XYZ file of C-alpha atoms in Angstrom:
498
model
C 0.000 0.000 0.000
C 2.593 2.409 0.725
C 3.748 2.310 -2.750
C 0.616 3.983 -3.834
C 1.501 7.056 -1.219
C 2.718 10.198 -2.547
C 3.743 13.549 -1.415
C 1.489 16.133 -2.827
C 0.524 19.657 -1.447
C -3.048 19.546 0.107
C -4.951 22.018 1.818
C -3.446 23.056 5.462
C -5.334 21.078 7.976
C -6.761 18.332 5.793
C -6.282 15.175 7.539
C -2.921 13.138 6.097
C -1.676 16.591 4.440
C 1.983 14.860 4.329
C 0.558 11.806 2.128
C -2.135 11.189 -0.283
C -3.498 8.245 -1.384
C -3.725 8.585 -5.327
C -4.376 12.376 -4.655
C -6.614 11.983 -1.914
C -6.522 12.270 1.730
C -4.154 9.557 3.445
C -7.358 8.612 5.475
C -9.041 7.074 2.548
C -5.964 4.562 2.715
C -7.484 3.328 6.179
C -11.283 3.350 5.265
C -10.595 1.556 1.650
C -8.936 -0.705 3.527
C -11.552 -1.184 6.245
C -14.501 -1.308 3.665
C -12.371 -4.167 1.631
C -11.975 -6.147 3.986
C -15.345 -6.025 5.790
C -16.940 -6.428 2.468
C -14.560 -9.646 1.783
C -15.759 -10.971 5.248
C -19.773 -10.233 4.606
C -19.556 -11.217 0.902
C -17.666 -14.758 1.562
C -19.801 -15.305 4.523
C -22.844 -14.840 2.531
C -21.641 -16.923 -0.528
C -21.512 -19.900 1.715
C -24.918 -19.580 3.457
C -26.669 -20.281 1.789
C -25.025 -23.799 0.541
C -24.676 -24.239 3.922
C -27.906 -24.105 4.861
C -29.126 -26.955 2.303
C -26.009 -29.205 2.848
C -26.221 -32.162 4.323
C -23.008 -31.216 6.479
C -24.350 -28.809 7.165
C -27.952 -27.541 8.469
C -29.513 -29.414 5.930
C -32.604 -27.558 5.452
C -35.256 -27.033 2.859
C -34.654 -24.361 -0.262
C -37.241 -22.592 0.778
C -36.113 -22.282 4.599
C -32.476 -21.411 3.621
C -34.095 -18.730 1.129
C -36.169 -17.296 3.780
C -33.249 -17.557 6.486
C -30.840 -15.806 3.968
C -33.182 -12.993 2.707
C -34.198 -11.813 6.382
C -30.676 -11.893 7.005
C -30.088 -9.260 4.301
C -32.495 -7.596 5.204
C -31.519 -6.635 8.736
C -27.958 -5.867 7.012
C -29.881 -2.929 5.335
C -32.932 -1.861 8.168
C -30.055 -1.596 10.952
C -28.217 0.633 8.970
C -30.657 3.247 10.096
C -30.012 2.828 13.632
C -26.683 2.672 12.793
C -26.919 6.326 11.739
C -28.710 7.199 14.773
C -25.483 5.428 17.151
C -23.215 7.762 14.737
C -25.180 10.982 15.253
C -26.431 10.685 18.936
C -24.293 8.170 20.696
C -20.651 7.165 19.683
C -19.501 9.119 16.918
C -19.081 7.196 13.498
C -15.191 6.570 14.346
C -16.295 4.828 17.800
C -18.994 3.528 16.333
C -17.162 1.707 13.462
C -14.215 0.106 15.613
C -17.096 -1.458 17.587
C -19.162 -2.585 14.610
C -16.343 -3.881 13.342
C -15.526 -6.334 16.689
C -19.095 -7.403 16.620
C -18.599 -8.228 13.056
C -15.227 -10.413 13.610
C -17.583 -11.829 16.964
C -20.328 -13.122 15.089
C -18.442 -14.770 12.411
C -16.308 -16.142 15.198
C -19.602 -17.622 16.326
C -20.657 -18.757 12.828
C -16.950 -20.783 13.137
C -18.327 -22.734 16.139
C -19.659 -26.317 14.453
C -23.114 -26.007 16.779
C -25.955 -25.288 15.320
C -27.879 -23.773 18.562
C -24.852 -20.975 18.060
C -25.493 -20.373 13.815
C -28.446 -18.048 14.131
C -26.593 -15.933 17.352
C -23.575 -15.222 14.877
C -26.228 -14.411 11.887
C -27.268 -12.030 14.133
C -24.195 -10.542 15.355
C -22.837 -10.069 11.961
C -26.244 -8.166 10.630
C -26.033 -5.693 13.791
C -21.983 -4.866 13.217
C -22.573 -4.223 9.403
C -25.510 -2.344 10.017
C -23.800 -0.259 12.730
C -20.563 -0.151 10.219
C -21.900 0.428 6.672
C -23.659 4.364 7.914
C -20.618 5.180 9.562
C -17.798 4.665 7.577
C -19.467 6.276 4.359
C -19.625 9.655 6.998
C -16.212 9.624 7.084
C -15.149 9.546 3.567
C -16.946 12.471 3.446
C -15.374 14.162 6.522
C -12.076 13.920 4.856
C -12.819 16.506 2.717
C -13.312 19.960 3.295
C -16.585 20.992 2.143
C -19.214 20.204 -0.429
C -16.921 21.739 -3.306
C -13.620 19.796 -2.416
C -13.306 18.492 -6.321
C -11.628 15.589 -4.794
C -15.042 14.198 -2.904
C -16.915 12.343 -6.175
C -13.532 10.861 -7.073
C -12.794 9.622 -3.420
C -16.062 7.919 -3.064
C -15.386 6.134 -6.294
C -11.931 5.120 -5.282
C -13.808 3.890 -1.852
C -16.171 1.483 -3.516
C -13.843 -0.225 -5.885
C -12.583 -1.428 -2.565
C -16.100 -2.448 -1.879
C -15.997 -4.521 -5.128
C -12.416 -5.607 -4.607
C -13.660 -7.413 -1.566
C -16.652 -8.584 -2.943
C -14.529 -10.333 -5.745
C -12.076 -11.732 -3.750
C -14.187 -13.412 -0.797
C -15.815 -15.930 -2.762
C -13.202 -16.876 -4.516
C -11.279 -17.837 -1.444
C -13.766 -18.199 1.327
C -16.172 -20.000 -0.896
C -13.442 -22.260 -2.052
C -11.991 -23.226 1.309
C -15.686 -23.558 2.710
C -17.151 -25.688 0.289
C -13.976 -27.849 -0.318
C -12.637 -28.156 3.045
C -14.837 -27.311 5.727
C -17.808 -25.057 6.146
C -16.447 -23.469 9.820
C -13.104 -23.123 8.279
C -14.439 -20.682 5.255
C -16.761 -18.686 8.524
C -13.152 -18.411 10.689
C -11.926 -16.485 7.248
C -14.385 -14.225 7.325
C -13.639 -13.485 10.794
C -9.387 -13.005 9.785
C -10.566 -10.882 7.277
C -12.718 -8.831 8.968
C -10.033 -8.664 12.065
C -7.408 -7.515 9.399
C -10.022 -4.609 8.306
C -10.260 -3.890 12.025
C -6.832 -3.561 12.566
C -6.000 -1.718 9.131
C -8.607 1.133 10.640
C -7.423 0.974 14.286
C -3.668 1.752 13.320
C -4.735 3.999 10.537
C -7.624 6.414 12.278
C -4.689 9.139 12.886
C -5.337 10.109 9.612
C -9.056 10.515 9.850
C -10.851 13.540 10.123
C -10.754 15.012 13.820
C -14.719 15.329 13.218
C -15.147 11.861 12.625
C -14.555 11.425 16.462
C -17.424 13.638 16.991
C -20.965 12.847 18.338
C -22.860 15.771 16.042
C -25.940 15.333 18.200
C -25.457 14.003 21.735
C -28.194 12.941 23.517
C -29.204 14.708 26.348
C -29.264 12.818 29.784
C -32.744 12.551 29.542
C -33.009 11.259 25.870
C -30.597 8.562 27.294
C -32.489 7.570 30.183
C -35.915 7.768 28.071
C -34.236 5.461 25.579
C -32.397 2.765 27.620
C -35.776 2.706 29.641
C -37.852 1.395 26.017
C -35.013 -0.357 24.799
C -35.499 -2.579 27.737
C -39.137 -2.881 28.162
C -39.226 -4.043 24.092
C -36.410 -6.284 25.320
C -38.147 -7.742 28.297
C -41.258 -7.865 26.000
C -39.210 -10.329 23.564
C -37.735 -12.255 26.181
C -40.879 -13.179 28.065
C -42.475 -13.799 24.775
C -40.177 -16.360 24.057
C -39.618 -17.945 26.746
C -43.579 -19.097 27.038
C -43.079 -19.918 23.203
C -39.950 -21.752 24.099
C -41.327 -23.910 27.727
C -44.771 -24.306 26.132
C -42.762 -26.177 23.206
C -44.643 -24.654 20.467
C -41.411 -22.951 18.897
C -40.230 -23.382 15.561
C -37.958 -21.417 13.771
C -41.040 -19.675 11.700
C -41.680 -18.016 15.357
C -38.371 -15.719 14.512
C -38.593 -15.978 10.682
C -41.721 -14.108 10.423
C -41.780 -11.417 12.875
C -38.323 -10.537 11.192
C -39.976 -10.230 7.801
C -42.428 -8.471 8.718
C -40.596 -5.808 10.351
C -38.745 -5.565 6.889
C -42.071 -5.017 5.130
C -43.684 -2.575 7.907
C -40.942 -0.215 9.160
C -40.188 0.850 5.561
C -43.905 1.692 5.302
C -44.125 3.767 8.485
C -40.873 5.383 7.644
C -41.871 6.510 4.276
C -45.663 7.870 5.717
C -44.039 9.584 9.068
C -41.729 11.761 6.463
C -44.890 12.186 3.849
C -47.129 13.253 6.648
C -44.915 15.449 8.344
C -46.674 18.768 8.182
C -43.160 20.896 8.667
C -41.947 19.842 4.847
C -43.455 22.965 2.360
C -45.312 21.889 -0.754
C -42.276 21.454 -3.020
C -40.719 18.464 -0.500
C -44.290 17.066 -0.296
C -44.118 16.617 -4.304
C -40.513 15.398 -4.056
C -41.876 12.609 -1.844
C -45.079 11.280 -3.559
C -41.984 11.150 -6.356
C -39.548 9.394 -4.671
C -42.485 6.817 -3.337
C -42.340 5.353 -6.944
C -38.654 5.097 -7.231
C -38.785 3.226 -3.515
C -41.420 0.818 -4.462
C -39.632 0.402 -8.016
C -36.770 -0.710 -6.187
C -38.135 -2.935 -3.512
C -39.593 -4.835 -6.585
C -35.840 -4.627 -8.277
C -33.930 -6.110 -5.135
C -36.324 -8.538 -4.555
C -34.807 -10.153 -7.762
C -31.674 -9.151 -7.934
C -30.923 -10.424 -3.833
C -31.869 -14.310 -5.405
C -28.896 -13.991 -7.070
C -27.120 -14.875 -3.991
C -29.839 -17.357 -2.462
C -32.464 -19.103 -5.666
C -29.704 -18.860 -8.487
C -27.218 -20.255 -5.958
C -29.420 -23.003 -4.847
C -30.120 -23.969 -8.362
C -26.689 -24.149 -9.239
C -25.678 -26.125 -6.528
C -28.334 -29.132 -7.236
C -29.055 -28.262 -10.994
C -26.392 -27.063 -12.798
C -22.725 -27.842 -14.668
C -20.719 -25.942 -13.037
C -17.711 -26.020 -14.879
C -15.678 -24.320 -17.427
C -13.695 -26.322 -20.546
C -14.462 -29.488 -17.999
C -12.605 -27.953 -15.195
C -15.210 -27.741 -12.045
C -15.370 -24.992 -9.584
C -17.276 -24.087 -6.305
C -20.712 -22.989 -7.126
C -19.549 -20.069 -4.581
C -17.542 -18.092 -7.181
C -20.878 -17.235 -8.898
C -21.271 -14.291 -6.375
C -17.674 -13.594 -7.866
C -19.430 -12.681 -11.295
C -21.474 -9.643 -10.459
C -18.272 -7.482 -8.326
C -16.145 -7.902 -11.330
C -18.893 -7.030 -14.003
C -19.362 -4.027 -12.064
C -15.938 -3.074 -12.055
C -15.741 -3.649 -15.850
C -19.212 -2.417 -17.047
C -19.319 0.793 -14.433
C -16.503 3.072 -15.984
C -17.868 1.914 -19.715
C -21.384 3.298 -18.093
C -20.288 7.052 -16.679
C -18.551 7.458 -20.245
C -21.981 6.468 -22.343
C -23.971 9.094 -19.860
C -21.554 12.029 -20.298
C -21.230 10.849 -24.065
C -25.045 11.224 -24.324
C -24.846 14.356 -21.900
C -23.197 16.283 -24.316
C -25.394 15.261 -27.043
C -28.210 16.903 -24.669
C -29.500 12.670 -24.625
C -29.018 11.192 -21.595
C -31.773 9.000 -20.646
C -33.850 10.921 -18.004
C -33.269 9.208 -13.774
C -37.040 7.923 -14.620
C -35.950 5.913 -17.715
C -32.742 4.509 -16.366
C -35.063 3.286 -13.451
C -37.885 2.094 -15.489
C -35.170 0.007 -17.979
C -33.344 -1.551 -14.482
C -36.728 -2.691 -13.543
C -37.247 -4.394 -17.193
C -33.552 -5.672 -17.249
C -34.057 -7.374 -13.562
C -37.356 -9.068 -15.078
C -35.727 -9.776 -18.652
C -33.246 -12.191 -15.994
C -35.966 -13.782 -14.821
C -37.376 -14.968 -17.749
C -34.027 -15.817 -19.120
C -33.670 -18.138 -15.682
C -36.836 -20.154 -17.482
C -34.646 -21.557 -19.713
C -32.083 -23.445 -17.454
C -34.927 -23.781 -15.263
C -36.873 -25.883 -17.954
C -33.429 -27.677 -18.487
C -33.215 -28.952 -15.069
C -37.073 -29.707 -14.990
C -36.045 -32.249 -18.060
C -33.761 -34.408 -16.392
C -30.007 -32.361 -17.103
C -28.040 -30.137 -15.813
C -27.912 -26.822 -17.207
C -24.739 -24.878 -18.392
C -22.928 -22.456 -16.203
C -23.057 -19.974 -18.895
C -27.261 -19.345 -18.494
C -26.474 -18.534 -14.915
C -23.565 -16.067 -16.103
C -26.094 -14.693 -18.757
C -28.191 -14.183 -15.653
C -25.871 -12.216 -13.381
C -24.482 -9.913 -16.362
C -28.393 -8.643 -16.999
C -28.816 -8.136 -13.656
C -25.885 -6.155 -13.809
C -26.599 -4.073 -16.008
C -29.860 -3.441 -14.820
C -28.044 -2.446 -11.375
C -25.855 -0.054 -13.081
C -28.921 1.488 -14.378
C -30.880 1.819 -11.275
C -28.515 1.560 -8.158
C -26.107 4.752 -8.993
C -29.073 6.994 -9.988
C -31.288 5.881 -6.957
C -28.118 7.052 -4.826
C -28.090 10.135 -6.238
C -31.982 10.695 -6.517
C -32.258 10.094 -2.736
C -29.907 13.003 -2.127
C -31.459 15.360 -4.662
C -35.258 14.909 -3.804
C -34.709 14.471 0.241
C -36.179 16.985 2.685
C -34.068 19.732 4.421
C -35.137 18.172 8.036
C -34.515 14.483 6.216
C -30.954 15.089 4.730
C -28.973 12.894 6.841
C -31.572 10.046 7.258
C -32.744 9.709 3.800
C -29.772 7.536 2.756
C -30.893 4.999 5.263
C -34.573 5.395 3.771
C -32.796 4.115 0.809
C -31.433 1.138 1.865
C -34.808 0.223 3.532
C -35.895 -0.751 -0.129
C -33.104 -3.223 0.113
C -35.041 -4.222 3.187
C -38.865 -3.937 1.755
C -37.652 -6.100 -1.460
C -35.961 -9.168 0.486
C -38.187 -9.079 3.211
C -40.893 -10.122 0.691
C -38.656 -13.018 -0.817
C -38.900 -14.187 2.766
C -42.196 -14.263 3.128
C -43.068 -15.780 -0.144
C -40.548 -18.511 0.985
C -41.750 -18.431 4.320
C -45.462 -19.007 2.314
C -44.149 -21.903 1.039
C -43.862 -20.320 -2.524
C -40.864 -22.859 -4.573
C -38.899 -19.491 -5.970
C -36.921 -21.959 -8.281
C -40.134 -23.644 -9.694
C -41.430 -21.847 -13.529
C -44.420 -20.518 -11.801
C -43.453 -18.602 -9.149
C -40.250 -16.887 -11.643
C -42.523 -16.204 -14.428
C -45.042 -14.423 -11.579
C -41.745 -12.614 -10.079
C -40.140 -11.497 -13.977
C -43.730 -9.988 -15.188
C -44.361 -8.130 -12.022
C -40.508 -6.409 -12.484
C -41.230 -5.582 -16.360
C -44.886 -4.591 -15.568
C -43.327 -2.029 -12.550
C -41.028 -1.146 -15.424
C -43.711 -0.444 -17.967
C -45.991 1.629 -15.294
C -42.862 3.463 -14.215
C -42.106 4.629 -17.371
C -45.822 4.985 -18.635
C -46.641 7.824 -15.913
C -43.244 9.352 -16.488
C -44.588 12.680 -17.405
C -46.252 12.780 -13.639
C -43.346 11.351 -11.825
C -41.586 14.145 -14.009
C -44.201 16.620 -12.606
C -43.680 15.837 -9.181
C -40.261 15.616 -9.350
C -40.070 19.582 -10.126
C -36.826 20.781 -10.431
C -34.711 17.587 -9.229
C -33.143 15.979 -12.807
């Protein structure tokens, strides 16, 4: 790393003004860093899960239980990053806040290590509370490490930052997934735990060189906020615990009894988020628009991660039972499949920003409403193309790695069309009193979308049966359609936000 250090003359004060890191702040050293290697733990960790969850060696459960298990777990990932926030802002400070999310990260895969099963679902949950805690917080700080909005430096840095996201996400399955499927499950979960101890350390002897206001609470909570909160933190806590205890004695519990309660948090809290801010008579008439606006771009992409997230649970659980996975006759783990979409991305995203400035100059560019309304037709276009290897399997053969490929480069596209732009419309069309939380509002269409996938599993709904594919591909090109047939009143509402 230190060979990509260089001197360069920075603005007095700006934290690592000795060093940059390609031109940018020595501090982005530390949180790429971080970010790679808590993204190689989470990714590598999830690759397996789900092919844990169906092995034989391992939990041995039913598709439609390891589905369900695996989408509530993403979906926590993404509704705790709002509370997250909140620890940032009112409690720790996102620097104190990340060091400890990134402990209970390295604890819970420590606990996914242990070969019990009573102690699998404890370390599922340990690792969804430390990345939601982590993945609020460290984004903060990128941003802190530049001074002001008009630092030309700040779109550049955050685009440096997630190739390290990628970079992670590449690597883990590739080793994780490799050692866990061919050696031993526990083994590949104790790597996600070294890696995510090495991004620990990494940030630990590298936060000198984060911004001072990183260390910061912004908004401390008063000593009565404190007491008022620890005081319904543990009544909802006692609530639980009593709750499942009679469950537990009376010997009625099954797993369901934690499955669905989780899933439909995922589906409600998004909803009451989204009306609180609508209803909230301090936003003037032009924020009200903005919001009945933004509604269709959140339910448009709850519909598009409810797809896309199979990619690491139905299109991995076909593959493992239905597919050839192998390349010129040369096998590999059905794992590296999660390798395809990081590496697409890193490919297909710089080709992408040149087409839109391309067409920018032209006066061209696709309007935010059209790049969402194609994602949503590209994410339902893979669906129907997962009929085909689908229809091979239902014959009697195994299909060829190459449909599932086919599979993860549409959705990839489709991502590149709708995941960048829904980043930046959140920050365009949010309110003045939602600014800082309307990133995590984001995210909790990440939530909304899996959430459902666990309860159609949860339902009993086969997602790798024709039916249920076909139903899931024509609802994403119908959103599509309807998203770009009232375009003109999406448009409307939007006002001046482009």
């Amino acid at each position: 790393m230190a060979s990509s250090l260089t001197k360069d003359s920075v603005t007095p004060g700006t934290p690592g003004s000795e060093k940059t890191f390609f031109g940018h702040p020595r501090g982005l050293a530390t949180l790429f860093m971080t970010e790679m290697w808590e993204r190689f733990s989470y990714y590598g960790m999830r690759a397996l899960l789900p092919l844990y969850l169906v092995a034989p060696g391992g939990l041995h459960l039913s598709a439609a239980t390891a589905t369900a298990i695996y989408s509530v777990y993403v979906s926590l990932v993404y509704l705790l990053a709002m509370p997250g926030g909140w620890f940032g802002d009112r409690v720790w400070g996102p620097r104190k806040t990340v060091a400890v999310a990134g402990g209970v990260i390295m604890l819970g895969h420590l606990t996914l290590a242990l070969p019990l099963s009573g102690t699998f679902y404890a370390g599922l949950g340990l690792v969804a509370i430390g990345s939601g805690l982590l993945k609020a917080n460290i984004s903060t700080m990128v941003g802190h490490l530049y001074e002001g909005r008009d630092d030309a430096r700040r779109d550049g840095g955050f685009t440096v930052f997630y190739m390290g996201i990628n970079l992670g996400a590449f690597a883990a399955p590739l080793v994780i997934g490799t050692i866990g499927e061919n050696v031993g499950w526990h083994l590949g979960f104790a790597l996600a735990a070294l890696g995510m101890a090495l991004g620990l350390a990494q940030f630990l002897l590298g936060s000198r060189h984060l911004a001072d206001r990183s260390s910061v609470v912004p908004m401390p909570l008063s000593a009565e906020e404190k007491s008022s909160t620890l005081r319904k933190a543990a009544i909802w806590a006692g609530i639980a615990l009593v709750f499942y205890a009679i469950v537990g004695f009376s010997g009625h519990y099954t797993l369901n009894w934690l499955l669905v309660p989780l899933t439909l948090l995922g589906v409600i809290i998004p909803v009451m988020v989204l009306t609180r801010i609508k209803r909230d008579k301090d936003l003037d008439r032009t924020e009200q628009s903005s919001m009945s606006a933004y509604i269709w771009f959140f339910v448009a992409a709850a519909v598009f991660w409810m797809i896309y997230d199979q990619g690491g649970s139905t299109l991995s659980i076909f593959a493992d039972s239905s597919a050839k996975n192998t390349v010129f006759g040369w096998e590999f783990p059905v794992s590296w499949y999660q390798s395809v979409n990081p590496v697409l991305i890193m490919a297909l995203a710089p080709v992408f920003a040149w087409i839109w400035l391309a067409l920018n100059r032209r006066g061209k560019e696709p309007s935010t409403i059209v790049k969402f309304a194609s994602g949503l037709l590209l994410v339902g276009v893979s669906f129907f193309l997962f009929l085909a290897p689908l229809s091979i399997a239902e014959g009697g053969h195994k299909a060829a790695a190459l449909w599932l490929v086919a599979i993860y480069f549409v959705q990839t596209v489709g991502e590149l069309l709708l995941s960048p732009v829904g980043l930046s419309v959140t920050t365009k069309m949010a309110p003045a009193k939602y600014a800082s939380q309307m990133m995590g509002v984001w995210f909790l269409a990440v939530t909304a979308g899996d959430a459902t996938t666990g309860l159609l599993s949860i339902a009993g709904a086969d997602l790798n049966k024709t039916g249920v594919v076909t139903l899931e591909a024509t609802l994403a090109v119908v959103a599509g359609v309807a998203v770009w047939m009232y375009r003109g009143k999406v448009k409307k509402l939007m006002g001046d936000v482009r």
